[in-house]
């Protein structure tokens, strides 16, 4: 699966790193909106579902930001490892790609 499809681009078309960073910011704002849906009592969120969804959305924001950074460094994102059919590769691969 091509990672650029999520940005509304055709398969194989390279997106700019700025587009990935903008999408990461959008994911972050969506996560903040999810947390606003949960009530807070004694400085703790009361609805576990909204907190879990916000954490997952923030995780995706971090992945998009990493993709944008790697793209700005000239790393081809089509070669990023995808363990178990989804998600990011290991931190070791990331560190090697930044050398």
CSV table of N, CA and C in Angstrom, one decimal:
chain,number,residue,atom,x,y,z
A,1,UNK,N,0.8,-1.2,0.0
A,1,UNK,CA,0.0,0.0,0.0
A,1,UNK,C,0.9,1.2,0.0
A,2,UNK,N,0.5,2.2,-0.8
A,2,UNK,CA,1.3,3.4,-0.9
A,2,UNK,C,0.9,4.4,0.2
A,3,UNK,N,1.9,4.9,0.9
A,3,UNK,CA,1.6,5.8,2.0
A,3,UNK,C,1.1,7.2,1.6
A,4,UNK,N,1.3,7.5,0.3
A,4,UNK,CA,0.9,8.8,-0.2
A,4,UNK,C,-0.6,8.9,-0.5
A,5,UNK,N,-1.3,7.8,-0.5
A,5,UNK,CA,-2.7,7.8,-0.8
A,5,UNK,C,-3.5,8.5,0.3
A,6,UNK,N,-3.0,8.5,1.6
A,6,UNK,CA,-3.8,9.2,2.6
A,6,UNK,C,-3.8,10.7,2.5
A,7,UNK,N,-2.9,11.2,1.7
A,7,UNK,CA,-2.8,12.6,1.4
A,7,UNK,C,-3.6,13.0,0.2
A,8,UNK,N,-4.4,12.1,-0.4
A,8,UNK,CA,-5.2,12.4,-1.6
A,8,UNK,C,-4.4,12.4,-2.8
A,9,UNK,N,-3.2,11.8,-2.9
A,9,UNK,CA,-2.4,11.8,-4.0
A,9,UNK,C,-2.5,10.5,-4.8
A,10,UNK,N,-2.2,10.5,-6.0
A,10,UNK,CA,-2.2,9.3,-6.8
A,10,UNK,C,-1.1,8.4,-6.3
A,11,UNK,N,-1.3,7.0,-6.6
A,11,UNK,CA,-0.2,6.1,-6.3
A,11,UNK,C,1.1,6.5,-7.0
A,12,UNK,N,2.2,6.4,-6.2
A,12,UNK,CA,3.5,6.7,-6.8
A,12,UNK,C,3.9,8.2,-6.8
A,13,UNK,N,3.0,9.1,-6.6
A,13,UNK,CA,3.3,10.5,-6.6
A,13,UNK,C,3.9,10.9,-5.3
A,14,UNK,N,5.0,11.6,-5.3
A,14,UNK,CA,5.7,12.0,-4.1
A,14,UNK,C,5.1,13.2,-3.5
A,15,UNK,N,4.8,13.2,-2.2
A,15,UNK,CA,4.2,14.4,-1.5
A,15,UNK,C,5.4,15.1,-0.9
A,16,UNK,N,5.2,16.3,-0.6
A,16,UNK,CA,6.2,17.1,0.1
A,16,UNK,C,6.2,16.9,1.6
A,17,UNK,N,7.3,17.1,2.2
A,17,UNK,CA,7.4,16.9,3.7
A,17,UNK,C,6.4,17.9,4.4
A,18,UNK,N,6.2,19.1,3.8
A,18,UNK,CA,5.3,20.0,4.4
A,18,UNK,C,3.9,19.5,4.5
A,19,UNK,N,3.5,18.7,3.5
A,19,UNK,CA,2.1,18.1,3.4
A,19,UNK,C,2.0,17.1,4.6
A,20,UNK,N,3.0,16.3,4.8
A,20,UNK,CA,3.0,15.4,5.9
A,20,UNK,C,2.9,16.1,7.3
A,21,UNK,N,3.7,17.2,7.4
A,21,UNK,CA,3.7,17.9,8.7
A,21,UNK,C,2.3,18.6,8.9
A,22,UNK,N,1.7,19.1,7.8
A,22,UNK,CA,0.4,19.7,8.0
A,22,UNK,C,-0.7,18.6,8.4
A,23,UNK,N,-0.5,17.4,7.8
A,23,UNK,CA,-1.5,16.4,8.2
A,23,UNK,C,-1.2,15.9,9.6
A,24,UNK,N,0.0,15.9,10.1
A,24,UNK,CA,0.3,15.6,11.5
A,24,UNK,C,-0.3,16.6,12.4
A,25,UNK,N,-0.2,17.9,12.1
A,25,UNK,CA,-0.8,18.9,12.9
A,25,UNK,C,-2.4,18.7,12.9
A,26,UNK,N,-2.9,18.4,11.8
A,26,UNK,CA,-4.4,18.2,11.8
A,26,UNK,C,-4.8,17.0,12.7
A,27,UNK,N,-4.0,15.9,12.6
A,27,UNK,CA,-4.3,14.8,13.5
A,27,UNK,C,-4.2,15.2,15.0
A,28,UNK,N,-3.2,16.0,15.3
A,28,UNK,CA,-3.0,16.5,16.7
A,28,UNK,C,-4.2,17.3,17.1
A,29,UNK,N,-4.7,18.2,16.3
A,29,UNK,CA,-5.9,19.0,16.6
A,29,UNK,C,-7.1,18.1,16.8
A,30,UNK,N,-7.2,17.1,16.0
A,30,UNK,CA,-8.3,16.1,16.1
A,30,UNK,C,-8.3,15.4,17.4
A,31,UNK,N,-7.1,15.0,17.9
A,31,UNK,CA,-6.9,14.4,19.2
A,31,UNK,C,-7.3,15.3,20.3
A,32,UNK,N,-7.0,16.6,20.2
A,32,UNK,CA,-7.4,17.5,21.3
A,32,UNK,C,-8.9,17.6,21.3
A,33,UNK,N,-9.5,17.6,20.1
A,33,UNK,CA,-11.0,17.7,20.1
A,33,UNK,C,-11.6,16.5,20.7
A,34,UNK,N,-11.0,15.3,20.5
A,34,UNK,CA,-11.6,14.1,21.1
A,34,UNK,C,-11.5,14.2,22.7
A,35,UNK,N,-10.4,14.7,23.2
A,35,UNK,CA,-10.3,14.9,24.6
A,35,UNK,C,-11.3,15.8,25.2
A,36,UNK,N,-11.7,16.8,24.5
A,36,UNK,CA,-12.7,17.8,24.9
A,36,UNK,C,-14.0,17.2,25.1
A,37,UNK,N,-14.3,16.0,24.4
A,37,UNK,CA,-15.6,15.3,24.6
A,37,UNK,C,-15.7,14.6,25.9
A,38,UNK,N,-14.6,14.3,26.5
A,38,UNK,CA,-14.6,13.6,27.8
A,38,UNK,C,-14.7,14.6,29.0
A,39,UNK,N,-15.5,14.2,30.0
A,39,UNK,CA,-15.6,15.0,31.2
A,39,UNK,C,-14.4,14.8,32.0
A,40,UNK,N,-14.0,15.8,32.8
A,40,UNK,CA,-12.9,15.8,33.7
A,40,UNK,C,-13.4,15.9,35.1
A,41,UNK,N,-13.0,15.0,36.0
A,41,UNK,CA,-13.4,15.0,37.4
A,41,UNK,C,-12.2,14.7,38.2
A,42,UNK,N,-11.8,15.6,39.1
A,42,UNK,CA,-10.6,15.4,40.0
A,42,UNK,C,-9.4,15.3,39.1
A,43,UNK,N,-9.3,16.1,38.1
A,43,UNK,CA,-8.1,16.2,37.2
A,43,UNK,C,-7.9,14.9,36.4
A,44,UNK,N,-9.0,14.1,36.2
A,44,UNK,CA,-8.8,12.9,35.5
A,44,UNK,C,-10.0,12.8,34.5
A,45,UNK,N,-9.7,12.3,33.3
A,45,UNK,CA,-10.7,12.1,32.3
A,45,UNK,C,-11.6,10.9,32.7
A,46,UNK,N,-12.9,11.1,32.5
A,46,UNK,CA,-13.8,10.1,33.0
A,46,UNK,C,-14.2,9.1,32.0
A,47,UNK,N,-14.0,9.4,30.7
A,47,UNK,CA,-14.4,8.5,29.6
A,47,UNK,C,-13.2,7.9,28.9
A,48,UNK,N,-13.0,6.6,29.2
A,48,UNK,CA,-11.8,6.0,28.7
A,48,UNK,C,-11.7,5.9,27.2
A,49,UNK,N,-12.9,5.8,26.6
A,49,UNK,CA,-13.0,5.6,25.1
A,49,UNK,C,-12.4,6.8,24.4
A,50,UNK,N,-12.7,8.0,24.8
A,50,UNK,CA,-12.2,9.2,24.2
A,50,UNK,C,-10.7,9.4,24.4
A,51,UNK,N,-10.2,9.0,25.6
A,51,UNK,CA,-8.8,9.1,25.8
A,51,UNK,C,-8.0,8.1,24.9
A,52,UNK,N,-8.5,6.9,24.8
A,52,UNK,CA,-7.9,5.9,23.9
A,52,UNK,C,-7.9,6.3,22.5
A,53,UNK,N,-9.0,6.9,22.0
A,53,UNK,CA,-9.0,7.4,20.6
A,53,UNK,C,-8.1,8.5,20.4
A,54,UNK,N,-8.0,9.4,21.4
A,54,UNK,CA,-7.1,10.6,21.3
A,54,UNK,C,-5.6,10.1,21.3
A,55,UNK,N,-5.3,9.1,22.1
A,55,UNK,CA,-3.9,8.6,22.1
A,55,UNK,C,-3.6,7.9,20.7
A,56,UNK,N,-4.5,7.2,20.2
A,56,UNK,CA,-4.3,6.6,18.9
A,56,UNK,C,-4.1,7.6,17.8
A,57,UNK,N,-4.9,8.7,17.9
A,57,UNK,CA,-4.8,9.7,16.9
A,57,UNK,C,-3.5,10.5,17.0
A,58,UNK,N,-3.0,10.7,18.2
A,58,UNK,CA,-1.7,11.3,18.4
A,58,UNK,C,-0.6,10.4,17.9
A,59,UNK,N,-0.7,9.1,18.1
A,59,UNK,CA,0.3,8.2,17.6
A,59,UNK,C,0.4,8.3,16.1
A,60,UNK,N,-0.8,8.4,15.4
A,60,UNK,CA,-0.8,8.6,14.0
A,60,UNK,C,-0.1,9.9,13.6
A,61,UNK,N,-0.4,10.9,14.4
A,61,UNK,CA,0.2,12.2,14.1
A,61,UNK,C,1.7,12.2,14.2
A,62,UNK,N,2.3,11.4,15.1
A,62,UNK,CA,3.7,11.3,15.3
A,62,UNK,C,4.3,10.5,14.1
A,63,UNK,N,3.5,9.5,13.6
A,63,UNK,CA,4.0,8.7,12.4
A,63,UNK,C,4.0,9.6,11.2
A,64,UNK,N,3.0,10.5,11.0
A,64,UNK,CA,3.0,11.4,9.9
A,64,UNK,C,4.2,12.4,10.0
A,65,UNK,N,4.4,12.9,11.2
A,65,UNK,CA,5.5,13.8,11.3
A,65,UNK,C,6.9,13.1,11.0
A,66,UNK,N,7.0,11.9,11.4
A,66,UNK,CA,8.3,11.1,11.1
A,66,UNK,C,8.4,10.9,9.6
A,67,UNK,N,7.3,10.6,9.0
A,67,UNK,CA,7.3,10.4,7.5
A,67,UNK,C,7.7,11.7,6.8
A,68,UNK,N,7.2,12.8,7.3
A,68,UNK,CA,7.6,14.1,6.7
A,68,UNK,C,9.0,14.4,7.0
A,69,UNK,N,9.5,14.1,8.1
A,69,UNK,CA,11.0,14.4,8.4
A,69,UNK,C,11.8,13.5,7.5
A,70,UNK,N,11.5,12.2,7.4
A,70,UNK,CA,12.3,11.3,6.6
A,70,UNK,C,12.3,11.7,5.1
A,71,UNK,N,11.1,12.2,4.7
A,71,UNK,CA,11.0,12.7,3.3
A,71,UNK,C,11.9,13.9,3.1
A,72,UNK,N,11.9,14.8,4.1
A,72,UNK,CA,12.8,16.0,4.0
A,72,UNK,C,14.2,15.6,4.0
A,73,UNK,N,14.6,14.5,4.6
A,73,UNK,CA,16.0,14.0,4.6
A,73,UNK,C,16.3,13.2,3.3
A,74,UNK,N,15.3,13.0,2.5
A,74,UNK,CA,15.6,12.3,1.2
A,74,UNK,C,15.4,10.8,1.3
A,75,UNK,N,14.7,10.3,2.3
A,75,UNK,CA,14.5,8.8,2.5
A,75,UNK,C,13.3,8.5,1.7
A,76,UNK,N,13.4,7.4,0.9
A,76,UNK,CA,12.2,6.9,0.1
A,76,UNK,C,11.3,6.2,1.0
A,77,UNK,N,10.1,6.7,1.2
A,77,UNK,CA,9.1,6.1,2.1
A,77,UNK,C,8.6,4.8,1.7
A,78,UNK,N,8.7,4.5,0.4
A,78,UNK,CA,8.1,3.2,-0.1
A,78,UNK,C,9.0,2.0,0.4
A,79,UNK,N,10.2,2.3,0.9
A,79,UNK,CA,11.1,1.2,1.4
A,79,UNK,C,11.0,1.1,2.9
A,80,UNK,N,10.2,1.9,3.6
A,80,UNK,CA,10.1,1.8,5.1
A,80,UNK,C,9.5,0.4,5.4
A,81,UNK,N,10.1,-0.3,6.4
A,81,UNK,CA,9.6,-1.6,6.8
A,81,UNK,C,8.2,-1.5,7.4
A,82,UNK,N,7.4,-2.5,7.2
A,82,UNK,CA,6.1,-2.5,7.8
A,82,UNK,C,5.8,-3.9,8.5
A,83,UNK,N,6.2,-4.0,9.7
A,83,UNK,CA,6.1,-5.3,10.4
A,83,UNK,C,4.6,-5.7,10.6
A,84,UNK,N,4.3,-6.9,10.5
A,84,UNK,CA,3.0,-7.5,10.7
A,84,UNK,C,1.9,-6.8,9.8
A,85,UNK,N,2.3,-6.3,8.7
A,85,UNK,CA,1.3,-5.8,7.8
A,85,UNK,C,0.9,-4.3,8.1
A,86,UNK,N,1.5,-3.7,9.0
A,86,UNK,CA,1.1,-2.3,9.3
A,86,UNK,C,2.0,-1.7,10.3
A,87,UNK,N,1.9,-0.4,10.4
A,87,UNK,CA,2.7,0.3,11.4
A,87,UNK,C,4.1,0.6,11.0
A,88,UNK,N,4.8,1.2,11.9
A,88,UNK,CA,6.2,1.6,11.5
A,88,UNK,C,7.2,0.5,11.8
A,89,UNK,N,8.3,0.5,11.1
A,89,UNK,CA,9.4,-0.4,11.4
A,89,UNK,C,10.1,-0.1,12.7
A,90,UNK,N,11.1,-0.8,13.0
A,90,UNK,CA,11.8,-0.6,14.3
A,90,UNK,C,12.6,0.7,14.3
A,91,UNK,N,12.9,1.1,15.5
A,91,UNK,CA,13.6,2.3,15.8
A,91,UNK,C,15.0,2.1,15.2
A,92,UNK,N,15.6,0.9,15.2
A,92,UNK,CA,16.9,0.7,14.6
A,92,UNK,C,16.9,1.1,13.1
A,93,UNK,N,15.9,0.7,12.4
A,93,UNK,CA,15.8,1.1,11.0
A,93,UNK,C,15.8,2.6,10.8
A,94,UNK,N,15.0,3.2,11.6
A,94,UNK,CA,14.9,4.7,11.6
A,94,UNK,C,16.2,5.3,11.8
A,95,UNK,N,17.0,4.9,12.8
A,95,UNK,CA,18.3,5.5,13.1
A,95,UNK,C,19.3,5.2,12.0
A,96,UNK,N,19.2,4.1,11.4
A,96,UNK,CA,20.1,3.8,10.2
A,96,UNK,C,19.8,4.7,9.0
A,97,UNK,N,18.5,4.9,8.8
A,97,UNK,CA,18.1,5.8,7.7
A,97,UNK,C,18.5,7.2,7.9
A,98,UNK,N,18.7,7.6,9.1
A,98,UNK,CA,19.1,9.0,9.4
A,98,UNK,C,20.6,9.3,9.3
A,99,UNK,N,21.4,8.2,9.2
A,99,UNK,CA,22.9,8.3,9.2
A,99,UNK,C,23.3,8.9,7.9
